[in-house]
Coordinates of C-alpha atoms and ligand atoms in Angstrom, one line a residue:
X762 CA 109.4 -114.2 -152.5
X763 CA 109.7 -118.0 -152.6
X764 CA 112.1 -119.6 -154.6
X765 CA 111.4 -122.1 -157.7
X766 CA 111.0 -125.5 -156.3
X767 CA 112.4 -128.5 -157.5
X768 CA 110.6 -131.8 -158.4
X769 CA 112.3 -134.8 -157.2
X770 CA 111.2 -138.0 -156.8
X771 CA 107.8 -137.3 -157.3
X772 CA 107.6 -134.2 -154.9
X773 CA 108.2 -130.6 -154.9
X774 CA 111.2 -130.3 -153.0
X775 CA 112.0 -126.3 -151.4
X776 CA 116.0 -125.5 -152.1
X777 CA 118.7 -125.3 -149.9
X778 CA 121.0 -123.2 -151.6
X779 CA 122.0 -119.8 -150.8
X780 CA 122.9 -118.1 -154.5
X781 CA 120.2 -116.8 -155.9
X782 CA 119.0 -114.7 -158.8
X783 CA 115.8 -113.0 -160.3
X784 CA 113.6 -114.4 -162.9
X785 CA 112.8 -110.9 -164.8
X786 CA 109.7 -110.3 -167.2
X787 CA 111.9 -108.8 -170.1
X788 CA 108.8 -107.2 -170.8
X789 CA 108.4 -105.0 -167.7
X790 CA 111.9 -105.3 -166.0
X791 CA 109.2 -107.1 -163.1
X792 CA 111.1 -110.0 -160.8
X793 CA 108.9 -112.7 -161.1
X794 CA 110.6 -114.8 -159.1
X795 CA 113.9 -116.3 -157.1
X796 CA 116.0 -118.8 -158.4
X797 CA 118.4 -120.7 -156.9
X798 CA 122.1 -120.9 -158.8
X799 CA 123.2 -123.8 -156.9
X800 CA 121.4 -127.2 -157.1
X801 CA 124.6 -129.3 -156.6
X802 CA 123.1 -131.2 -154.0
X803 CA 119.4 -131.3 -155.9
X804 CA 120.9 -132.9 -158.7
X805 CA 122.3 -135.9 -156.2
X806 CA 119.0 -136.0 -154.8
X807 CA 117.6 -136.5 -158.2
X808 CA 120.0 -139.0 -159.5
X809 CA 119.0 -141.2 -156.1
X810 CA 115.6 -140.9 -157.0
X811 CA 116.0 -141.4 -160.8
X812 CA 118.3 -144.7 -159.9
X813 CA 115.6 -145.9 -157.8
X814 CA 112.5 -145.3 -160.4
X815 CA 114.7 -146.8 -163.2
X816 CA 115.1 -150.7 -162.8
X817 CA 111.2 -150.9 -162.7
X818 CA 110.9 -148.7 -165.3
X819 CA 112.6 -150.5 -167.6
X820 CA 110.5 -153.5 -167.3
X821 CA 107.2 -151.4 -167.8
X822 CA 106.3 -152.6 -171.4
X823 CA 106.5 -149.5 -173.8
X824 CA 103.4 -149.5 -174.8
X825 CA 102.2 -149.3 -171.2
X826 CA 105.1 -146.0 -170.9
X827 CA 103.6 -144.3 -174.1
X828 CA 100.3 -144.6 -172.2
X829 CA 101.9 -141.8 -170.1
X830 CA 102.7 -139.8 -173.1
X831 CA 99.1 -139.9 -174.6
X832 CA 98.1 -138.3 -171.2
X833 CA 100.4 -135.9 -171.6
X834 CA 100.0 -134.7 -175.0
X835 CA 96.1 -134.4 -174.0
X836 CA 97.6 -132.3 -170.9
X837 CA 99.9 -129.9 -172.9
X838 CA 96.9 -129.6 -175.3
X839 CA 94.3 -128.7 -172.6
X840 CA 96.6 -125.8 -171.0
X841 CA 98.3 -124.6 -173.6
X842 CA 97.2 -121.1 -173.6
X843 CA 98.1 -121.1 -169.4
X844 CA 101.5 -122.7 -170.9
X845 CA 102.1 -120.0 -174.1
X846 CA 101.7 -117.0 -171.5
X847 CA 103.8 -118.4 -168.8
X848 CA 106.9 -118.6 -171.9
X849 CA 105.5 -115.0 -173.1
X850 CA 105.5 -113.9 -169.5
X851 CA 109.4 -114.7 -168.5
X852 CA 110.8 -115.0 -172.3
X853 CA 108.9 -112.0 -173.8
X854 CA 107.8 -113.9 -177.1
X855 CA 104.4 -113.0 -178.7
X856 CA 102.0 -115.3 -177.3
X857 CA 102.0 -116.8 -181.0
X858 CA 105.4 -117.6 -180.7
X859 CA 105.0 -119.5 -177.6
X860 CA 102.0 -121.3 -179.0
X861 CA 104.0 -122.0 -181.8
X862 CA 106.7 -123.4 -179.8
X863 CA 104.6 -125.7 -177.8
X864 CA 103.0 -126.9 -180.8
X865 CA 106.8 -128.3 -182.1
X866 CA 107.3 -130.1 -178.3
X867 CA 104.2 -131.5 -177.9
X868 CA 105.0 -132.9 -181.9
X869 CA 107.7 -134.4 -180.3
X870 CA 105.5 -136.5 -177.5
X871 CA 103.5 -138.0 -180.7
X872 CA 106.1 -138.7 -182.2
X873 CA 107.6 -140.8 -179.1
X874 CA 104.7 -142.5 -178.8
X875 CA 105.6 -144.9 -181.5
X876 CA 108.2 -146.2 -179.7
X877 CA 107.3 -149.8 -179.8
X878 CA 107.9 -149.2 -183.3
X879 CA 110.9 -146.9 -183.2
X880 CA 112.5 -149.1 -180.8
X881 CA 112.2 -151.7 -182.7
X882 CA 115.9 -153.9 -183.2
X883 CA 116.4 -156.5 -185.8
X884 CA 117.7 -159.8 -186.3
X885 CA 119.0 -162.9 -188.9
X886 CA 118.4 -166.3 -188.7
X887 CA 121.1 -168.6 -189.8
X888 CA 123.8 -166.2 -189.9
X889 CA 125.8 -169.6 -189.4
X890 CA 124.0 -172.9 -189.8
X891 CA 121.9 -173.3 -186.2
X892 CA 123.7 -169.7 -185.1
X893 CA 121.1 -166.8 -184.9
X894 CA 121.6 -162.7 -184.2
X895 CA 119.5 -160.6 -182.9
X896 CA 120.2 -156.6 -181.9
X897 CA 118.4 -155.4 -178.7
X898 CA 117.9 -151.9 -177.6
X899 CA 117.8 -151.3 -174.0
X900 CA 117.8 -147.7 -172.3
X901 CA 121.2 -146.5 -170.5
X902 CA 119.5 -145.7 -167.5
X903 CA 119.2 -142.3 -165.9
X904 CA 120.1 -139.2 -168.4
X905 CA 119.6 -135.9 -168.5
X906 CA 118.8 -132.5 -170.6
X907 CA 120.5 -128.8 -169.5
X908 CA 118.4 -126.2 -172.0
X909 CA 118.6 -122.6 -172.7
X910 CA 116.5 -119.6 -172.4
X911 CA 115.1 -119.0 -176.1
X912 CA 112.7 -122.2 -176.1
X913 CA 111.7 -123.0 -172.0
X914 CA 109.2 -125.5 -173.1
X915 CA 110.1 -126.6 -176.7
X916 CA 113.8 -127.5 -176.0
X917 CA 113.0 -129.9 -173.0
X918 CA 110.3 -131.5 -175.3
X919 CA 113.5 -132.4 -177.8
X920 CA 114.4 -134.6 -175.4
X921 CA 112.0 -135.8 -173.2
X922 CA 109.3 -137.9 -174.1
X923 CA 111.9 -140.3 -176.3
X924 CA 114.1 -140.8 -173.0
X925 CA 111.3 -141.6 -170.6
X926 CA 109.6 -143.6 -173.8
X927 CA 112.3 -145.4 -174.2
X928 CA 112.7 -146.7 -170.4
X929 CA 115.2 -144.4 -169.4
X930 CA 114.8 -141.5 -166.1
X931 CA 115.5 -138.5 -166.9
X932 CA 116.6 -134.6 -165.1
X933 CA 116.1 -132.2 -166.6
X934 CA 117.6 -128.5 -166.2
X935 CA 115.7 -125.3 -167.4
X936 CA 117.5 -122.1 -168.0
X937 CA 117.5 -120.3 -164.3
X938 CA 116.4 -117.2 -166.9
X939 CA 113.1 -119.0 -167.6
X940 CA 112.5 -121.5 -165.1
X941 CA 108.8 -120.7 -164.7
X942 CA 107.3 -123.0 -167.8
X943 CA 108.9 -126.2 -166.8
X944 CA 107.4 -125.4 -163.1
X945 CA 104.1 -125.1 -165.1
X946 CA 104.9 -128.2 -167.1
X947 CA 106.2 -130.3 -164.1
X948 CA 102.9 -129.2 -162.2
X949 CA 101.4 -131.4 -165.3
X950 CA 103.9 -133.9 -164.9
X951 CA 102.7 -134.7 -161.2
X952 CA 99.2 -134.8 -162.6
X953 CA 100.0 -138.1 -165.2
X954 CA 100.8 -140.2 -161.9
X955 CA 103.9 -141.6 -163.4
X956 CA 106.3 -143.9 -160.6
X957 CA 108.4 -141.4 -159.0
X958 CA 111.5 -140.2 -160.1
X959 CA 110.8 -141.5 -163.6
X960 CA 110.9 -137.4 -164.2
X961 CA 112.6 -134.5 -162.3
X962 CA 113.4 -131.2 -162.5
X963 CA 116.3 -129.4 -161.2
X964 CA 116.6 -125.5 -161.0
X965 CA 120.5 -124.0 -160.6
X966 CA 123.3 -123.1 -162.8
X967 CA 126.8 -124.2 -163.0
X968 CA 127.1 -125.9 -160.5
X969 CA 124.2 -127.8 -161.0
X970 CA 125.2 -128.7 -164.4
X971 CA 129.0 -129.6 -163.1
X972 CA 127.2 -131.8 -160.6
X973 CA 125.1 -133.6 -163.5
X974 CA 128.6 -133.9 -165.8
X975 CA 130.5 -135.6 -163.4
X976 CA 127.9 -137.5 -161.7
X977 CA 129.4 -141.9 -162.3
X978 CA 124.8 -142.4 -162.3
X979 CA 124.2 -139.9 -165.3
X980 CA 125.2 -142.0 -168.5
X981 CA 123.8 -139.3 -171.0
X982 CA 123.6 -135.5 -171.4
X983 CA 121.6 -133.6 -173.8
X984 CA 122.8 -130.1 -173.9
X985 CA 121.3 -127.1 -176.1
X986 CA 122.5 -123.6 -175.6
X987 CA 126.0 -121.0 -176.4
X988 CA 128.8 -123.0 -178.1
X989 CA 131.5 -122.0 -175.9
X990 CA 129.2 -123.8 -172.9
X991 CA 128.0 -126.8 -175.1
X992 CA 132.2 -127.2 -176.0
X993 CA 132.8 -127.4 -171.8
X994 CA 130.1 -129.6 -171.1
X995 CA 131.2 -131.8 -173.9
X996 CA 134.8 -132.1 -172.8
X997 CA 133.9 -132.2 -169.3
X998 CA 130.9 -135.0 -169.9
X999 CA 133.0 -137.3 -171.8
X1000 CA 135.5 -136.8 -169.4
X1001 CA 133.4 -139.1 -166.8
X1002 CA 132.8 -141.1 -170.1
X1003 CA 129.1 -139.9 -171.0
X1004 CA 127.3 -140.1 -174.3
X1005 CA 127.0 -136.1 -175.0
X1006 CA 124.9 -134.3 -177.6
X1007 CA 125.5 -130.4 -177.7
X1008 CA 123.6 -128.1 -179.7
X1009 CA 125.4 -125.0 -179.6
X1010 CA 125.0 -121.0 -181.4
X1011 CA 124.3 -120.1 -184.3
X1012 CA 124.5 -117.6 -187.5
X1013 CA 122.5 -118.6 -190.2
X1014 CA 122.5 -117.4 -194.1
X1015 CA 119.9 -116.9 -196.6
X1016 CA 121.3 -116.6 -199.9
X1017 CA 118.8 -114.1 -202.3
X1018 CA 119.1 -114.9 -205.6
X1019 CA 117.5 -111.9 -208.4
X1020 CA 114.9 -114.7 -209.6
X1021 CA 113.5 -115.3 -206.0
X1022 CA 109.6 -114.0 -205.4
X1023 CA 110.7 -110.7 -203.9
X1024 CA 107.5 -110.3 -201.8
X1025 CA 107.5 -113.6 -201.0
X1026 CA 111.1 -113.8 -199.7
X1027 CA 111.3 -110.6 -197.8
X1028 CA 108.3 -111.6 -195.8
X1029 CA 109.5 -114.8 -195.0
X1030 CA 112.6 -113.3 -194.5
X1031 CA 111.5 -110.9 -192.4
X1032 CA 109.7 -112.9 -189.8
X1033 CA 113.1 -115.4 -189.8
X1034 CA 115.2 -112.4 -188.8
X1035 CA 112.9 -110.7 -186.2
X1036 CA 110.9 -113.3 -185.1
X1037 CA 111.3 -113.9 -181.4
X1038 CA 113.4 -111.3 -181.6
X1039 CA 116.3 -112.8 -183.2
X1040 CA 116.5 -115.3 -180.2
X1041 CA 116.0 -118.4 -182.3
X1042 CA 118.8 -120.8 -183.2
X1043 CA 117.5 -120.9 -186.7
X1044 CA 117.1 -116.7 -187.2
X1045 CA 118.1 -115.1 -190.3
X1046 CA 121.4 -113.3 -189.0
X1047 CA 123.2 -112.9 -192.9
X1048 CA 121.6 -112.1 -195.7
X1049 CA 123.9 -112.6 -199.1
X1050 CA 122.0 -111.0 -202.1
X1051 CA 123.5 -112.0 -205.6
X1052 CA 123.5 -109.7 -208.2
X1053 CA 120.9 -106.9 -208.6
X1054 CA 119.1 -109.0 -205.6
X1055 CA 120.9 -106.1 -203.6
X1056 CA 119.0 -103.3 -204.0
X1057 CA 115.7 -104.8 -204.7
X1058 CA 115.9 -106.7 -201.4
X1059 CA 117.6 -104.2 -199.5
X1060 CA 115.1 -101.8 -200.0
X1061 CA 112.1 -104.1 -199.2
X1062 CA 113.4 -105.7 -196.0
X1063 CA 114.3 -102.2 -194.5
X1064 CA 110.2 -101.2 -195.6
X1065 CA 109.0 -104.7 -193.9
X1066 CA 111.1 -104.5 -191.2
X1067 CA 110.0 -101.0 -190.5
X1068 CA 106.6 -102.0 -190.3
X1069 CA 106.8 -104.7 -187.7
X1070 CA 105.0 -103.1 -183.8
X1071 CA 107.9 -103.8 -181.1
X1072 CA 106.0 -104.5 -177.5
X1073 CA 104.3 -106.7 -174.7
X1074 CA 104.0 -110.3 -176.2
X1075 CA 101.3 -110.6 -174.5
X1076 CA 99.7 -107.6 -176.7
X1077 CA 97.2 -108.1 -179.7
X1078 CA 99.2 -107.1 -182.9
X1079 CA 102.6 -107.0 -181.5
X1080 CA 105.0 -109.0 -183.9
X1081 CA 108.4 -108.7 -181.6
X1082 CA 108.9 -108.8 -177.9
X1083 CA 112.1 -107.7 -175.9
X1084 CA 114.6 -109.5 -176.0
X1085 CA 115.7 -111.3 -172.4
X1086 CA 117.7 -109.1 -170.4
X1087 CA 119.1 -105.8 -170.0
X1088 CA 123.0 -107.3 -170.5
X1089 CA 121.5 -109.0 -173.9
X1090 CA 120.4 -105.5 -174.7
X1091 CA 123.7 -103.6 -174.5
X1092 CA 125.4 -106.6 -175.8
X1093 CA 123.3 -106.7 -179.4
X1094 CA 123.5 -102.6 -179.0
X1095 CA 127.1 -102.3 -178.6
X1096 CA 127.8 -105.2 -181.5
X1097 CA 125.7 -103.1 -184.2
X1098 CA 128.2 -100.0 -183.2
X1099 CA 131.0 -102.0 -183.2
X1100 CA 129.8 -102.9 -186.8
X1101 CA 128.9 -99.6 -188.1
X1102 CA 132.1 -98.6 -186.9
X1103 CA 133.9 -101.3 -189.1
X1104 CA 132.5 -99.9 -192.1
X1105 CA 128.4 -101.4 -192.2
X1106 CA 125.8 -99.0 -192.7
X1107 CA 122.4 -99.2 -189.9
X1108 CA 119.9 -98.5 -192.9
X1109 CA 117.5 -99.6 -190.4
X1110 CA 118.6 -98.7 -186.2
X1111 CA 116.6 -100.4 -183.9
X1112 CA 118.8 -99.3 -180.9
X1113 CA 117.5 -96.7 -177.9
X1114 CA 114.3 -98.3 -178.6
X1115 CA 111.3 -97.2 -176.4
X1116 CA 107.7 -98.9 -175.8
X1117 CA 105.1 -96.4 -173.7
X1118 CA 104.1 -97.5 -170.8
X1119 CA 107.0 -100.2 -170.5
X1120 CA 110.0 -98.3 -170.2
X1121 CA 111.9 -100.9 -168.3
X1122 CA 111.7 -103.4 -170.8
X1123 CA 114.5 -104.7 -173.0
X1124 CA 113.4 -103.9 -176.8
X1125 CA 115.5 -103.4 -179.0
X1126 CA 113.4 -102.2 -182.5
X1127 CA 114.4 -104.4 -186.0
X1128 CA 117.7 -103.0 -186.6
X1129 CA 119.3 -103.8 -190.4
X1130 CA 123.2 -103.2 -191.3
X1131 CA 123.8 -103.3 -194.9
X1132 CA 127.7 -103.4 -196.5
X1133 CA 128.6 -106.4 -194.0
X1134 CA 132.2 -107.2 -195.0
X1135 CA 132.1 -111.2 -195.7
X1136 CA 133.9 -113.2 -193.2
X1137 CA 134.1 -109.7 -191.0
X1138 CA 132.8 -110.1 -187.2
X1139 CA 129.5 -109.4 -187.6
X1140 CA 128.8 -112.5 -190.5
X1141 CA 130.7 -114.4 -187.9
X1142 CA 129.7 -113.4 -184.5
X1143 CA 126.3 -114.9 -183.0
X1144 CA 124.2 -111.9 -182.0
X1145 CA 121.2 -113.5 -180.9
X1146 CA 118.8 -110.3 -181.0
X1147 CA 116.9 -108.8 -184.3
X1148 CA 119.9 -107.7 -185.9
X1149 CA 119.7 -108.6 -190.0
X1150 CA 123.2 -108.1 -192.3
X1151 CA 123.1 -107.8 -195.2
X1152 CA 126.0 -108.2 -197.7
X1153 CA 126.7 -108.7 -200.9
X1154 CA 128.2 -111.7 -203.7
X1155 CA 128.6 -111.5 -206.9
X1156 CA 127.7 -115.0 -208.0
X1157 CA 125.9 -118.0 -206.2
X1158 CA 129.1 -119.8 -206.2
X1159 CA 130.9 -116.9 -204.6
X1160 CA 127.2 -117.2 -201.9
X1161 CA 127.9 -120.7 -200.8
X1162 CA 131.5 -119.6 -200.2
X1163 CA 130.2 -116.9 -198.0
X1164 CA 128.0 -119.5 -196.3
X1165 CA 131.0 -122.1 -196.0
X1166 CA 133.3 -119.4 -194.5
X1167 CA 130.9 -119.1 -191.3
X1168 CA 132.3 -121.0 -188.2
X1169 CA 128.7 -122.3 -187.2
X1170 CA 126.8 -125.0 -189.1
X1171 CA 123.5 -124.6 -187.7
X1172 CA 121.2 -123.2 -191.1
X1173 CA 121.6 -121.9 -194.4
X1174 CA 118.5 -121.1 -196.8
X1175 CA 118.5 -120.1 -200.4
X1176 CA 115.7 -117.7 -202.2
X1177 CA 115.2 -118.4 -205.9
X1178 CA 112.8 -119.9 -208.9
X1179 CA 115.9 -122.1 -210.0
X1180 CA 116.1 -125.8 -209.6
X1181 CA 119.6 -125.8 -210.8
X1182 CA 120.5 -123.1 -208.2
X1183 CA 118.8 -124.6 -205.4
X1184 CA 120.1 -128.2 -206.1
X1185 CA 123.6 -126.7 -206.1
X1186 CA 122.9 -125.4 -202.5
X1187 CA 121.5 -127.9 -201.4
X1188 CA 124.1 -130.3 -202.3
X1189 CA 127.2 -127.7 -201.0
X1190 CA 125.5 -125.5 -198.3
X1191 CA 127.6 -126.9 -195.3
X1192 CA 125.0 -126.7 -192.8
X1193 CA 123.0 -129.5 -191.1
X1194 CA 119.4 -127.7 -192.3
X1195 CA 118.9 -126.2 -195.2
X1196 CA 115.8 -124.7 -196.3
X1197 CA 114.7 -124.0 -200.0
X1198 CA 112.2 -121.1 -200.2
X1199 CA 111.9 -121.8 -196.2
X1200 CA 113.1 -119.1 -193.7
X1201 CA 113.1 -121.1 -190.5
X1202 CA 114.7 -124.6 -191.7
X1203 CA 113.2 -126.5 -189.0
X1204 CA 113.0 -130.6 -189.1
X1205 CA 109.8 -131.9 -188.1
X1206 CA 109.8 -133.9 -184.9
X1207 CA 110.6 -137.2 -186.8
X1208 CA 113.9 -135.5 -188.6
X1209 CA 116.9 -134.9 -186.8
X1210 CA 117.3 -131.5 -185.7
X1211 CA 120.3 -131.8 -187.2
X1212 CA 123.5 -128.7 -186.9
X1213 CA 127.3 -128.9 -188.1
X1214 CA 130.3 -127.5 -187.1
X1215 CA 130.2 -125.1 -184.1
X1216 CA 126.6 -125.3 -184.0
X1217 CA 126.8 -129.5 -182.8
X1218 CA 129.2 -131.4 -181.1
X1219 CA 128.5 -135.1 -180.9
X1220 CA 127.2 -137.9 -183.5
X1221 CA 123.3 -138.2 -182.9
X1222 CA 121.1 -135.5 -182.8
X1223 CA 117.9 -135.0 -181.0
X1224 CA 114.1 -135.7 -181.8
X1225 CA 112.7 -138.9 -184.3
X1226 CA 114.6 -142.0 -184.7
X1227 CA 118.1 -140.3 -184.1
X1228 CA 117.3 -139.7 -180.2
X1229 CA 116.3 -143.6 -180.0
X1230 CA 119.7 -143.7 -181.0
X1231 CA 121.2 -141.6 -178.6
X1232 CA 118.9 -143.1 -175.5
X1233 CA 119.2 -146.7 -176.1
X1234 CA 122.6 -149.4 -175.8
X1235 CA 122.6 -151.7 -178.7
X1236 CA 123.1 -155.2 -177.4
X1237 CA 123.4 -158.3 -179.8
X1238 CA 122.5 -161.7 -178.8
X1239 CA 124.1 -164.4 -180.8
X1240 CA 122.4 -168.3 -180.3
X1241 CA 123.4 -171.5 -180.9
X1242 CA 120.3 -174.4 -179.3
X1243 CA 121.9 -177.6 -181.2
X1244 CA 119.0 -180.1 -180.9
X1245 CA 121.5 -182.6 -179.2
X1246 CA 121.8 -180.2 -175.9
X1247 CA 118.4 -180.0 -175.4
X1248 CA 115.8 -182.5 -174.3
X1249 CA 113.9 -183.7 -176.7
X1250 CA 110.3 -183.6 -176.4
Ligands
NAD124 P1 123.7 -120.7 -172.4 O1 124.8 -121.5 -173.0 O2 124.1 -119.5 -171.6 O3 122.9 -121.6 -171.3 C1 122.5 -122.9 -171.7 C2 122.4 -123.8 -170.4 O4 123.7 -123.9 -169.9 C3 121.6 -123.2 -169.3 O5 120.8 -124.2 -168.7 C4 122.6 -122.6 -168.3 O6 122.2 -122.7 -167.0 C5 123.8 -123.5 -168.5 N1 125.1 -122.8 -168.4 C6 125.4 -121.5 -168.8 N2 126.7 -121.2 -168.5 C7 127.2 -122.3 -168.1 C8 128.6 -122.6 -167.6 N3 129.5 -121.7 -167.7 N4 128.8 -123.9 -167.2 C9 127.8 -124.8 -167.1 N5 126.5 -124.6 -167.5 C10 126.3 -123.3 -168.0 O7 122.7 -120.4 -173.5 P2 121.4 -119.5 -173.5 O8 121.9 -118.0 -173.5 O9 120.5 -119.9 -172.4 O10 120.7 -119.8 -174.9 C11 121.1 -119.2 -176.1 C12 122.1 -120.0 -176.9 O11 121.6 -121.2 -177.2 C13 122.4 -119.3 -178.2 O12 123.8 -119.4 -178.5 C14 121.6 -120.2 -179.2 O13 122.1 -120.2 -180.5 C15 121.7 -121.5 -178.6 N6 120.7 -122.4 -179.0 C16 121.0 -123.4 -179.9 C17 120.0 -124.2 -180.4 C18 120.4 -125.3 -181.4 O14 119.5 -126.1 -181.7 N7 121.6 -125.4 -181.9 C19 118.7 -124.1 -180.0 C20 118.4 -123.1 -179.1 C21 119.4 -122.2 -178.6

């Protein structure tokens, strides 16, 4: 079986490394394909090639780069049904969820293509008498994006389209779990003709990403994956003196209050818990109910999550695939018996789960723990599968605190037909999105996908005018042209 290739410099490039592992439908326990764990020496390669591409690149008028982009949102748009089952293939997603995901990336490329708006600096005449100021943006130069498994074609879109739109070159490095989509999307790439090595793509693992972090050429890093791994590669990145933006775990509330619509908030709730399988950054993983919200909701989750068909993603009516591998299995398995050993109570137990016909695959069914003991490991521990806790407070106030004691700062939500309630979380909630009446608080591509605490580590976040931000140098130009200097005409 032939190992992922890279793209450098314009050209699928075979791999020299030795390591290797197995890309693995989670669906079917199938290898799909080799990867290579190396790519040390690819990423040199591609930081040759990116250095080379970028001085002309730079000078290419943005509106004649967003030309590129336009192509390629017409691309994404013309194979995204090819794209959606290559994510559902290797990620195990519903094919929904992966059309769903490509939908927010290719949001991203129209949004980058207003850059010769966005990028936009400003100026003042007369800021002394014949002195004028004007603020430039120009790109750093070559950056690059290491992403994890749960989005393969949505997190790479994050970054992207604003580097390359804003005259930067870019790497980027895809999950060795699911490196099959950006092969699919590089294979588009190649067809928009850009120069070569405006855009490349690296496979590997650690050492590809040391190699990327310490590289003198790479002057930014866009990281999204586990915190422990977005806390190392922001040490070690800023170490070599890098701009860094990590987007790290996650373990996000939703606060029930007795006045919410109870139908309305247990389905949303619902598919925010055990859509993807729990595998999104933004999943429901802590449900606080406030007063007799705790047995109303309880009751109805447990029914609706009971109801949702665990299988193929690539089956009609399926509503939760597997989650991504067998270690990720046992993992979220062995962390719901550590909880009902600590006192929580599996109303709902998704674990030993079996699907006919796909007995390798790595399903876990929608598992619920009520009793949660606030601040406890399990309404502190990022699970990452379709595991939903519920637990209990007597009083919104005593909610938020519930929310605020959570180490992660990625998304807090809050159920409920009061303004007053909802303006008070929203103004306390100490999370960087918060949704109101929304289970998946996801910005648009022209917000920040914002995160606090150990969910972020940096100042800027990615997508909309925040990653012009993080792409471009601010230079300001400050001019004095006294009439006496100059000839006069
Ligand atoms: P991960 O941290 O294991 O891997 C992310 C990337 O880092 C991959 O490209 C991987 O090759 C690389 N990597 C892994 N270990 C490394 C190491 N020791 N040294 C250097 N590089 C290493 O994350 P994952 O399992 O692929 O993704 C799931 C995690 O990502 C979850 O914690 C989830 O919450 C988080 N996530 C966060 C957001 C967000 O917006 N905050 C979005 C999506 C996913």
């Amino acid at each position: 079986m032939e190992s992922v290739p890279n793209f450098i410099g314009g050209q699928w490039t075979a791999v020299s490394a030795h390591e290797f592992s197995n890309v693995i439908n989670p669906a079917t326990a199938e290898v799909l394909a080799h990867v290579h764990l190396d790519g040390a020496e690819e990423v040199h390669r591609a930081v040759q090639a990116a250095s080379q591409a970028f001085p002309d690149w730079r000078q290419t008028p943005p509106e004649d780069r967003i030309q590129y982009l336009f192509r390629l949102k017409q691309l994404l748009e013309d194979n995204l049904d090819e794209l959606a089952r290559t994510i559902t293939v290797e990620n195990g997603k519903t094919l929904a969820e992966s059309k769903g995901e490509l939908r927010r990336g290719i949001e991203n490329v129209e949004v980058a293509c207003g850059i010769p708006t966005l990028m936009q600096g400003y100026n003042l005449e007369d800021v002394a008498r014949g002195i004028d100021e004007i603020m430039i943006r120009q790109p750093l130069g070559v950056v690059a994006a290491i992403t994890p498994f749960n989005f393969p074609a949505m997190i790479p879109l994050w970054f992207l389209p604003y580097a390359v739109a804003c005259g930067n070159t870019m790497i980027v490095k895809p999950s060795e779990k699911v490196p099959l989509t950006m092969q699919k999307f590089f294979g588009l790439i190649e067809r928009l003709d850009l120069p070569s090595g405006v855009l490349n793509l690296v496979n590997g693992g650690k050492p590809a990403v040391d190699a990327l972090l310490d590289h003198p050429d790479v002057r930014a890093i866009s990281f999204v994956g586990s915190t422990p791994v977005a806390k190392y590669v922001y040490a070690r990145a800023a170490q070599s003196g890098k701009r860094v933006q990590c987007q790290g775990g996650a373990k996000n509330h939703v606060v029930v209050l007795p006045d919410a619509d109870m139908e309305a908030t247990t389905q949303i709730v619902s598919d925010s818990a055990f859509g993807c399988a729990g595998q999104r950054c933004l999943a429901v993983s802590v449900a606080v109910t406030v007063g007799e919200a705790r047995k109303t909701f309880r009751d109805a989750i447990v029914e609706a999550a009971g109801l949702i068909q665990v299988g193929s993603g690539l089956d009609d009516g399926v509503g939760m695939g597997p989650v991504i591998t067998r270690e990720s299995k046992a993992r979220i398995e062995a962390a719901v018996e550590t909880g009902t050993r600590q006192g929580a109570r599996a109303v709902l137990d998704g674990r030993g789960a079996r699907v006919n016909g796909l007995e390798g695959g790595h399903f876990i069914r929608p598992t619920v723990l009520d009793g949660v003991a606030p601040g406890g490991p399990l309404s502190s521990t990022e699970i990452f599968g379709p595991v939903l806790s519920l637990t209990h407070a007597a009083s919104v106030d005593e909610a938020i605190g519930i929310v605020a004691r959570n180490p992660y700062g990625n998304a807090s939500s809050i159920f409920t037909s009061s303004g007053a309630a909802a303006r008070k979380f929203r103004y306390q909630a100490p999370t960087g999105n918060v949704g109101v009446n929304i289970g998946v608080a996801a910005p648009m591509a022209y917000f920040p996908f914002s995160g606090w605490k150990d969910s972020f580590l940096g100042a800027l976040h990615g997508q909309g005018r925040d990653s012009v931000e993080f792409y471009t140098d601010k230079k300001v130009v400050i001019e004095r042209w006294p009439q006496e200097w100059s000839r006069k005409f």
